[in-house]
PDB file of C-alpha atoms in Angstrom:
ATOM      1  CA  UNK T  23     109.877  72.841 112.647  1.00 79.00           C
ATOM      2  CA  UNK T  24     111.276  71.631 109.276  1.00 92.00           C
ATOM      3  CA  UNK T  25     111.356  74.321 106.523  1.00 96.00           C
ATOM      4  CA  UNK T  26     108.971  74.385 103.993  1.00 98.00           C
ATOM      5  CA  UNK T  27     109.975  73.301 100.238  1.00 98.00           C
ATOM      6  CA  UNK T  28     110.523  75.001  97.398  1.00 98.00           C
ATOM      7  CA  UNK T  29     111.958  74.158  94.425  1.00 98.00           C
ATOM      8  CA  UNK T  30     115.415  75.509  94.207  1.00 98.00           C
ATOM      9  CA  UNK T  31     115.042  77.306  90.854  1.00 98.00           C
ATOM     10  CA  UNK T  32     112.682  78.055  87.914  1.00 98.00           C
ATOM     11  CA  UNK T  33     113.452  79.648  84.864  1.00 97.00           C
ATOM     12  CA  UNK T  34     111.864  81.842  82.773  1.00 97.00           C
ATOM     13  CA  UNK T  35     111.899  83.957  79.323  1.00 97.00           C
ATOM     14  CA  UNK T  36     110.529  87.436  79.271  1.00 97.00           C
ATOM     15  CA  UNK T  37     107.339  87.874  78.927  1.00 97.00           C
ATOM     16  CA  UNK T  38     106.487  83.979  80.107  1.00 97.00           C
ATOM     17  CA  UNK T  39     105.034  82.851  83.345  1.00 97.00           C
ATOM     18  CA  UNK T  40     106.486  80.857  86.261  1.00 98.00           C
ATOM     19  CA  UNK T  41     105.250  79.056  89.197  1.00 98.00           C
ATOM     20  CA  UNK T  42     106.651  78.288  92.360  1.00 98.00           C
ATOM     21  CA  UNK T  43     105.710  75.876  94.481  1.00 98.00           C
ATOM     22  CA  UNK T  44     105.855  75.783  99.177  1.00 98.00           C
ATOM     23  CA  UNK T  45     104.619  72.323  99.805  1.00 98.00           C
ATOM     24  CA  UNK T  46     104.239  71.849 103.966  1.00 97.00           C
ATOM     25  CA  UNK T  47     101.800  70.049 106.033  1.00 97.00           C
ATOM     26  CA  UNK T  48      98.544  69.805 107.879  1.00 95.00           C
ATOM     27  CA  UNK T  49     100.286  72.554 111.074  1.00 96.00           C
ATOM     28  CA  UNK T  50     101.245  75.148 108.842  1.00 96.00           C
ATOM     29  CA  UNK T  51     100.634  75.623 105.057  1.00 97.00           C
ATOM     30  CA  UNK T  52      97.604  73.512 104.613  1.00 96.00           C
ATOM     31  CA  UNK T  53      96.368  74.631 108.163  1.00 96.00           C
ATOM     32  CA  UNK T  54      96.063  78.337 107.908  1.00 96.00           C
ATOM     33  CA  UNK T  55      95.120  80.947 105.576  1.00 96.00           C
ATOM     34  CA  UNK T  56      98.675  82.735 106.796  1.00 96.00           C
ATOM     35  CA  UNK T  57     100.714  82.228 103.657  1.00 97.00           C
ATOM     36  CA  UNK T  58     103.162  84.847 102.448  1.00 98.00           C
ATOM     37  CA  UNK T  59     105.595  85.272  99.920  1.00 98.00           C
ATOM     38  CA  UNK T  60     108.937  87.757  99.868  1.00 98.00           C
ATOM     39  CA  UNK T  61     111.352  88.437  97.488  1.00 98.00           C
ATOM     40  CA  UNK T  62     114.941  89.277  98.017  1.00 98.00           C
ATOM     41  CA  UNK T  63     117.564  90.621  95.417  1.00 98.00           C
ATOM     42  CA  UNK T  64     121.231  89.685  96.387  1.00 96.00           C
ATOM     43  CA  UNK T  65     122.665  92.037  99.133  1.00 95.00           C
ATOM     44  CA  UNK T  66     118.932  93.390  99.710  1.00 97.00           C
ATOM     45  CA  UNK T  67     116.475  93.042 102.998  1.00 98.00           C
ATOM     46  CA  UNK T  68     113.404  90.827 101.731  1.00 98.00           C
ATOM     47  CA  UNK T  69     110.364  92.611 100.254  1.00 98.00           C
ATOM     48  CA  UNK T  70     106.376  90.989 101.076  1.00 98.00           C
ATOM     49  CA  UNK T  71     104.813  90.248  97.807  1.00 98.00           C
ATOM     50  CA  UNK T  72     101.876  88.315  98.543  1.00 98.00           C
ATOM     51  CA  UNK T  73     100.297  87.639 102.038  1.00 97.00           C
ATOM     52  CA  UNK T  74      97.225  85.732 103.527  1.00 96.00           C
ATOM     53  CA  UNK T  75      98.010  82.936 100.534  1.00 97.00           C
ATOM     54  CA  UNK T  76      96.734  85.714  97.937  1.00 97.00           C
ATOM     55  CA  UNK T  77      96.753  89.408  98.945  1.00 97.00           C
ATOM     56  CA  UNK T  78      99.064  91.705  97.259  1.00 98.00           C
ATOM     57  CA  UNK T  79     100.505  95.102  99.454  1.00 96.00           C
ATOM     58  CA  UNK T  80      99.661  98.182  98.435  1.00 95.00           C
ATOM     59  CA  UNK T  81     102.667  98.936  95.186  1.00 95.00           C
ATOM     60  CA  UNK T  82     103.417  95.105  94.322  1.00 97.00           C
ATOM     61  CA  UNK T  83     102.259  94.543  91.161  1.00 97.00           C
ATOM     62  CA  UNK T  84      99.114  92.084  89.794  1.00 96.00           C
ATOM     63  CA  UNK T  85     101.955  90.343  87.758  1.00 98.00           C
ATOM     64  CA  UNK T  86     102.411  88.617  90.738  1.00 98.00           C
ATOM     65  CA  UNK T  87      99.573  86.412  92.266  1.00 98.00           C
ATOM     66  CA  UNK T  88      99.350  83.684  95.089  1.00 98.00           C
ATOM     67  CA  UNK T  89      96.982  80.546  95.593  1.00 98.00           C
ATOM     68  CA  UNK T  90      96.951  77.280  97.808  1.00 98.00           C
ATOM     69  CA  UNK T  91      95.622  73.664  97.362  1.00 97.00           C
ATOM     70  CA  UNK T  92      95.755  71.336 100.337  1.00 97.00           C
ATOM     71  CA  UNK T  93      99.326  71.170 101.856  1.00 98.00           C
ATOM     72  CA  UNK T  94     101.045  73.550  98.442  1.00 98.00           C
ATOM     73  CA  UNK T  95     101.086  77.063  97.986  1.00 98.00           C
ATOM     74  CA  UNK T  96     101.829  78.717  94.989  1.00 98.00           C
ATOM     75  CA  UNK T  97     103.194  81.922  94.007  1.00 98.00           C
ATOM     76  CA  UNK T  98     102.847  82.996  89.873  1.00 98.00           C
ATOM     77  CA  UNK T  99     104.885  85.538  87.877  1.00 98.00           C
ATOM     78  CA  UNK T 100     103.170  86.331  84.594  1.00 98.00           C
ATOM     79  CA  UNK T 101     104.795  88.605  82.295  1.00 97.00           C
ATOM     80  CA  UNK T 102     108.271  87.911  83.868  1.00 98.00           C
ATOM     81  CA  UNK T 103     110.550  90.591  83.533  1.00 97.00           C
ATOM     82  CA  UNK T 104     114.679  90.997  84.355  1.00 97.00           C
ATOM     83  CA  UNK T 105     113.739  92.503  87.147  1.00 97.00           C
ATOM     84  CA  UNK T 106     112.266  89.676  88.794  1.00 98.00           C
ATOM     85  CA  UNK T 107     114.868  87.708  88.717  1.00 98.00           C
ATOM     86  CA  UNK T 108     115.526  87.545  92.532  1.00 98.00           C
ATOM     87  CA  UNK T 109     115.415  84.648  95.344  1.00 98.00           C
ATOM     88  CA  UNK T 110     111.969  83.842  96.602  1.00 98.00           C
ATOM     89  CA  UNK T 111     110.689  82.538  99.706  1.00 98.00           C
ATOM     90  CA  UNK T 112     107.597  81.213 101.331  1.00 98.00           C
ATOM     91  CA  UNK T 113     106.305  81.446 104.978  1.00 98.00           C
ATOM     92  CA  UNK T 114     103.440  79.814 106.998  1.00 97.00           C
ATOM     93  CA  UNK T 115     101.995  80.083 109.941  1.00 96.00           C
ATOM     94  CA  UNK T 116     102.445  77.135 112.166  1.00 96.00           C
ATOM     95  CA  UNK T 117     100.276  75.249 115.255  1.00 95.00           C
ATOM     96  CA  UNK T 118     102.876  76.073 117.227  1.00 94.00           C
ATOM     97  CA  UNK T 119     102.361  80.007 116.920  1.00 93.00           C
ATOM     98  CA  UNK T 120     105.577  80.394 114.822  1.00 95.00           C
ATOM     99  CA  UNK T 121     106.686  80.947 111.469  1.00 96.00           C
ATOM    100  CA  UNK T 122     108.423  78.884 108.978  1.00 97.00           C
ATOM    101  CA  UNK T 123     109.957  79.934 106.244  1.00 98.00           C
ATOM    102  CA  UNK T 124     110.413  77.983 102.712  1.00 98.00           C
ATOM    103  CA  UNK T 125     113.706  76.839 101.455  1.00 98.00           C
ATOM    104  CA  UNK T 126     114.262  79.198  98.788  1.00 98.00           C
ATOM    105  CA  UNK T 127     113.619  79.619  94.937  1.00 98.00           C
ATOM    106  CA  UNK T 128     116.316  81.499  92.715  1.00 98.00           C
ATOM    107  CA  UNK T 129     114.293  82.774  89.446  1.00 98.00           C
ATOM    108  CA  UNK T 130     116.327  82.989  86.582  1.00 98.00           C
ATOM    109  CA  UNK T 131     115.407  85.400  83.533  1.00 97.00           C
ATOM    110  CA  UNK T 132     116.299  83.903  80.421  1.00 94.00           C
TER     111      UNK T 132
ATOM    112  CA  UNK S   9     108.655 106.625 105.935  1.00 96.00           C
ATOM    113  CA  UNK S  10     108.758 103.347 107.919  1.00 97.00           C
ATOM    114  CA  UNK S  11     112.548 102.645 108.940  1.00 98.00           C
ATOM    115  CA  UNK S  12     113.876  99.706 111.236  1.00 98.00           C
ATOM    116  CA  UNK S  13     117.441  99.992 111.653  1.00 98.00           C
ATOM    117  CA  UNK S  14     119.142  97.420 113.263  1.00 98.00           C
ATOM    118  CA  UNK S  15     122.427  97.672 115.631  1.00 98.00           C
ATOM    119  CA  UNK S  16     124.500  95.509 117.377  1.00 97.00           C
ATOM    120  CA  UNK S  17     126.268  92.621 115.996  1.00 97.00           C
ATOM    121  CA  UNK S  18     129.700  91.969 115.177  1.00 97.00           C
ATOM    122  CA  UNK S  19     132.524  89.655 116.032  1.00 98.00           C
ATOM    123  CA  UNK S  20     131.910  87.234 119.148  1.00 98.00           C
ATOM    124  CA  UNK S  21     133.452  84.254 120.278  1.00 98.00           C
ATOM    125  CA  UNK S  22     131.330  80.546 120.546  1.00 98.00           C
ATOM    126  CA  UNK S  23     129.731  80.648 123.852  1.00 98.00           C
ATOM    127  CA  UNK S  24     129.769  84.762 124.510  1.00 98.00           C
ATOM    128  CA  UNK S  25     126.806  86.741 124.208  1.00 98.00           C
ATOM    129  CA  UNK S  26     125.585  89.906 122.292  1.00 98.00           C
ATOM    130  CA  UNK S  27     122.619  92.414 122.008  1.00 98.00           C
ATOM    131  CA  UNK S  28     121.040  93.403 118.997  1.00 98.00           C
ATOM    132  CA  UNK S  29     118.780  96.622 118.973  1.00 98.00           C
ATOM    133  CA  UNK S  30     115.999  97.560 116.312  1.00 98.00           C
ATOM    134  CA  UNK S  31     115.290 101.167 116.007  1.00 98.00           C
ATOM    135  CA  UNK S  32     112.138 101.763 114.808  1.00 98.00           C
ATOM    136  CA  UNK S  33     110.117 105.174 112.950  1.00 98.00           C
ATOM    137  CA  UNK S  34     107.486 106.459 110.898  1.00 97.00           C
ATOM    138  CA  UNK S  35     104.707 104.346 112.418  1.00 97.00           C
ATOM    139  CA  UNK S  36     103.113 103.724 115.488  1.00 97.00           C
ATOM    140  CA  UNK S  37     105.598 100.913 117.032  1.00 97.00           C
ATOM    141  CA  UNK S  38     103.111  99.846 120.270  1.00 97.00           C
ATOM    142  CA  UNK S  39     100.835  98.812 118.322  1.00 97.00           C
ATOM    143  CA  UNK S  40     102.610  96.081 115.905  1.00 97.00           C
ATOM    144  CA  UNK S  41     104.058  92.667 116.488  1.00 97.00           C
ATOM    145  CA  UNK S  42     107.422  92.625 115.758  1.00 97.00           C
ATOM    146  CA  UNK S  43     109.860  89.390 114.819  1.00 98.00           C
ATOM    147  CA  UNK S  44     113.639  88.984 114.197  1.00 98.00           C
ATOM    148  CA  UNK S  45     114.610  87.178 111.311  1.00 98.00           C
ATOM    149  CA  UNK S  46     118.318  85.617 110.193  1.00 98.00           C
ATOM    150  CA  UNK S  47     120.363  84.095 106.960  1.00 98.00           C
ATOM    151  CA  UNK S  48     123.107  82.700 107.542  1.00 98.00           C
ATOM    152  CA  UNK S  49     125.911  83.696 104.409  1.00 97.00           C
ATOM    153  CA  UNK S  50     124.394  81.662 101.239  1.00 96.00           C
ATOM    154  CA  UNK S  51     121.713  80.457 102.576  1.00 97.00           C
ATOM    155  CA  UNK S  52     117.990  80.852 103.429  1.00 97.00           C
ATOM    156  CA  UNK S  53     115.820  82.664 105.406  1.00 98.00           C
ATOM    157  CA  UNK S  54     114.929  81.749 109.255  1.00 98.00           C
ATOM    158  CA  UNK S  55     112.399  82.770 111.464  1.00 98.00           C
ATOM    159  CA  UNK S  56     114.027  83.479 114.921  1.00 98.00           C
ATOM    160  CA  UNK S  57     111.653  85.232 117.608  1.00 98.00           C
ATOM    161  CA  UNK S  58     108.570  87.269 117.553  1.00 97.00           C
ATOM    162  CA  UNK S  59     106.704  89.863 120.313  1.00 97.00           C
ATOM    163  CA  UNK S  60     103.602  91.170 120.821  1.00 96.00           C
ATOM    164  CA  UNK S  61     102.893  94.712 120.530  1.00 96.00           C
ATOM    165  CA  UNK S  62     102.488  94.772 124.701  1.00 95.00           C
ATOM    166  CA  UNK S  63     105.279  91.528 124.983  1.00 96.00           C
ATOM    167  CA  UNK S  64     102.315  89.748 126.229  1.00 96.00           C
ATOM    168  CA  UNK S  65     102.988  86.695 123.497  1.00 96.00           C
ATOM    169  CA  UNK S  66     106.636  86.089 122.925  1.00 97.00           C
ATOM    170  CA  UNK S  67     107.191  83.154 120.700  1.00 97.00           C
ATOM    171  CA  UNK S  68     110.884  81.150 119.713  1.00 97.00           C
ATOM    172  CA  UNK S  69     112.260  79.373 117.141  1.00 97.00           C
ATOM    173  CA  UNK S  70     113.316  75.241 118.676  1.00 96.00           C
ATOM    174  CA  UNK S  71     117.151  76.570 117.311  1.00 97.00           C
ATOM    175  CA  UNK S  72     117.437  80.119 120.005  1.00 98.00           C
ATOM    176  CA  UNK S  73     115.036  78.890 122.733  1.00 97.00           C
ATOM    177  CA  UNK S  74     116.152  78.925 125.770  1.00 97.00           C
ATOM    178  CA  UNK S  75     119.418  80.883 124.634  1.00 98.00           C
ATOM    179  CA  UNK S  76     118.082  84.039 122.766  1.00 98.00           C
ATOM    180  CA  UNK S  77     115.251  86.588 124.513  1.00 98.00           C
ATOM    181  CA  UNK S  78     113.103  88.898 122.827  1.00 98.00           C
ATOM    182  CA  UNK S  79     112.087  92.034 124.393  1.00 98.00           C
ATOM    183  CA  UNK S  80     110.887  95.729 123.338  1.00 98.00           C
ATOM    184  CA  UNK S  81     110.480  99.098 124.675  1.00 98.00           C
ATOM    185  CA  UNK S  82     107.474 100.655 123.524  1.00 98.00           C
ATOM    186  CA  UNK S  83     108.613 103.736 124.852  1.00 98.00           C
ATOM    187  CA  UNK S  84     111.606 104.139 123.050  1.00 98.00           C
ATOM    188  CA  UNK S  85     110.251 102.355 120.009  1.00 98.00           C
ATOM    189  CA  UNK S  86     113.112  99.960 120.047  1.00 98.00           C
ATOM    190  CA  UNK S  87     113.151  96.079 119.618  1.00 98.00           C
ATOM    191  CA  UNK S  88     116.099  93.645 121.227  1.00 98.00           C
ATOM    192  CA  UNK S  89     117.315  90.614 120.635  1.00 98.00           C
ATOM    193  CA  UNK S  90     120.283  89.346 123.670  1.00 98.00           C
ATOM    194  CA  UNK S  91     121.802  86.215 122.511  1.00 98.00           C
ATOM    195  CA  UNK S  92     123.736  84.018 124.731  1.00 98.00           C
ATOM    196  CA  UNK S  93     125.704  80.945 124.941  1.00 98.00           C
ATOM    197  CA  UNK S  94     126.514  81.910 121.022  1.00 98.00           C
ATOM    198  CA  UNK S  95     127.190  79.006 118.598  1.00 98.00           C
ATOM    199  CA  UNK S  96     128.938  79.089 114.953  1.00 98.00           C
ATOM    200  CA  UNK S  97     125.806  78.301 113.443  1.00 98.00           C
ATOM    201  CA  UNK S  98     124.337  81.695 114.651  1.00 98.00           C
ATOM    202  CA  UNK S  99     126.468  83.426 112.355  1.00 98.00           C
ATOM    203  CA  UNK S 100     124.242  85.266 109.992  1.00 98.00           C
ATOM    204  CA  UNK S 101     122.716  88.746 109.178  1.00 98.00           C
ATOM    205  CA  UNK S 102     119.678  89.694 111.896  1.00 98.00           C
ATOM    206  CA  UNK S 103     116.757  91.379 109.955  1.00 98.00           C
ATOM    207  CA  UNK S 104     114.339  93.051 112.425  1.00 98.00           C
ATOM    208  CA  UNK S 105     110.598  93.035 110.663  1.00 98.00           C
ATOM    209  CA  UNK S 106     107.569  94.428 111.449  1.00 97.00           C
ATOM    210  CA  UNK S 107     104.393  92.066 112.083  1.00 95.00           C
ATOM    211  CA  UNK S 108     100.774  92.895 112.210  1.00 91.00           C
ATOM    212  CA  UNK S 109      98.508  94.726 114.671  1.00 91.00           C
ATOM    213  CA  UNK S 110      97.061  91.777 115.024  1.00 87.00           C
ATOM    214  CA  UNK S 111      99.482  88.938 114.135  1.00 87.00           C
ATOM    215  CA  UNK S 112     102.809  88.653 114.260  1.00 85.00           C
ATOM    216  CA  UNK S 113     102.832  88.577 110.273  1.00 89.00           C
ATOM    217  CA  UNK S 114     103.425  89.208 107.624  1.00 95.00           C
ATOM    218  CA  UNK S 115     106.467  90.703 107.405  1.00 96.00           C
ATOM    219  CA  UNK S 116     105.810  93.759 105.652  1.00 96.00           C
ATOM    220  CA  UNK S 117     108.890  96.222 106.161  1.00 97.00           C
ATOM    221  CA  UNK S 118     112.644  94.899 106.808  1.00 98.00           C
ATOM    222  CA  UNK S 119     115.474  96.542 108.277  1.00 98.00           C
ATOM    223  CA  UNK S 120     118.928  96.551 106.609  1.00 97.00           C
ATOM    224  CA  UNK S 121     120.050  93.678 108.656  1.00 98.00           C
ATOM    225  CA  UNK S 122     123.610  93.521 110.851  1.00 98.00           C
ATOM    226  CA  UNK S 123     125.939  90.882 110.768  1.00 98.00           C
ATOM    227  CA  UNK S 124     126.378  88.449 113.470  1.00 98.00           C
ATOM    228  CA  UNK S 125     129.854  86.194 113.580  1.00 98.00           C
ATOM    229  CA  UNK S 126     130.807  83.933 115.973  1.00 98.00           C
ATOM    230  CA  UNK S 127     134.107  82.584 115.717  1.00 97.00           C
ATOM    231  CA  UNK S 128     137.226  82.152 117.716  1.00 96.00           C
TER     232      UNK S 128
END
């Protein structure tokens, strides 16, 4: 199962928002409803974001929102702030009953 | 509170073996899926193995099958990983995560992680 892609950084300024992209195929991303997103600050465990392409846990905050079209999934930051500068991944679902994880966006705060 | 903390790894040479342990609290562990997760230093984030609440589905990643078992004990709210025939590549940190009650995801609370090494 090849990992799913992701840009491998996006940039921001305060206050501006940023997309990131998780393009996969027709077994996982653009299969399923089974999307999630996690963010992970350096030396940290990762922390779920968004799940089921666009559901945010309890405590994450509506800055952050999730969508998919076709094979892509997206995950938006509006209103970026410093402390969202972080590394982001992406994870499917797959036809095979396992999970595949995106390669990995580092956010930059301007 | 929920709390995984994970145990176990350290320094082992290619081709030894190792058991990693997930301790788990503050919810009611028989009824979620649970999943081990690595990264390897600098790099991404890989799906290893995931269990069933009752181990009736256990499912591997095509990179540990056949080398790495997943296994739980509901009654001492505990998650394993045993590795064997260890490669350098399986170097990484080992993040126990909680799944769903009724899937194995999302991933919605991580453990601290603990470093696996292999190296001679």
């Amino acid at each position: 199962q090849s990992a799913l892609t992701q840009p491998a950084s996006v940039s921001g300024s305060p206050g501006q928002s940023i997309t990131i992209s998780c393009t996969g195929t027709s077994s996982d991303v653009g299969g399923y409803n089974y999307v999630s997103w996690y963010q992970q600050h350096p030396g940290k465990a990762p922390k779920l974001m968004i799940y089921d392409v666009s559901n945010r846990p309890s405590g994450v905050s509506n800055r952050f929102s999730g969508s998919k079209s076709g094979n892509t999934a997206s995950l938006t930051i509006s209103g970026l702030q410093a402390e969202d500068e972080a590394d982001y991944y992406c994870s499917s679902y797959t036809s095979s009953s396992t999970q595949v994880f995106g390669t990995g966006t580092k956010v930059t705060v301007l | 509170e929920v709390q995984l903390v994970e145990s176990g790894g350290g320094l082992v040479k290619p081709g030894g073996s190792l058991r990693l342990s997930c301790a788990a609290s503050g919810f009611t562990f028989s009824s979620y899926s649970m999943n081990w997760v690595r990264q390897a230093p600098g790099k991404g984030l890989e799906w290893v193995s995931s269990i069933s609440s009752s181990s009736s589905y256990i499912y591997y990643a095509d990179s540990v099958k056949g080398r790495f078992t997943i296994s739980r004990d509901n009654a001492k709210n505990s998650l394993y990983l045993q590795m064997n025939s260890l490669r350098a590549e399986d170097t990484a940190v080992y993040y126990c995560a909680r799944g769903g009650v009724v899937t194995a995801f999302p991933f919605d609370y991580w453990g601290q992680g603990t470093l696996v090494t292999v190296s001679s």
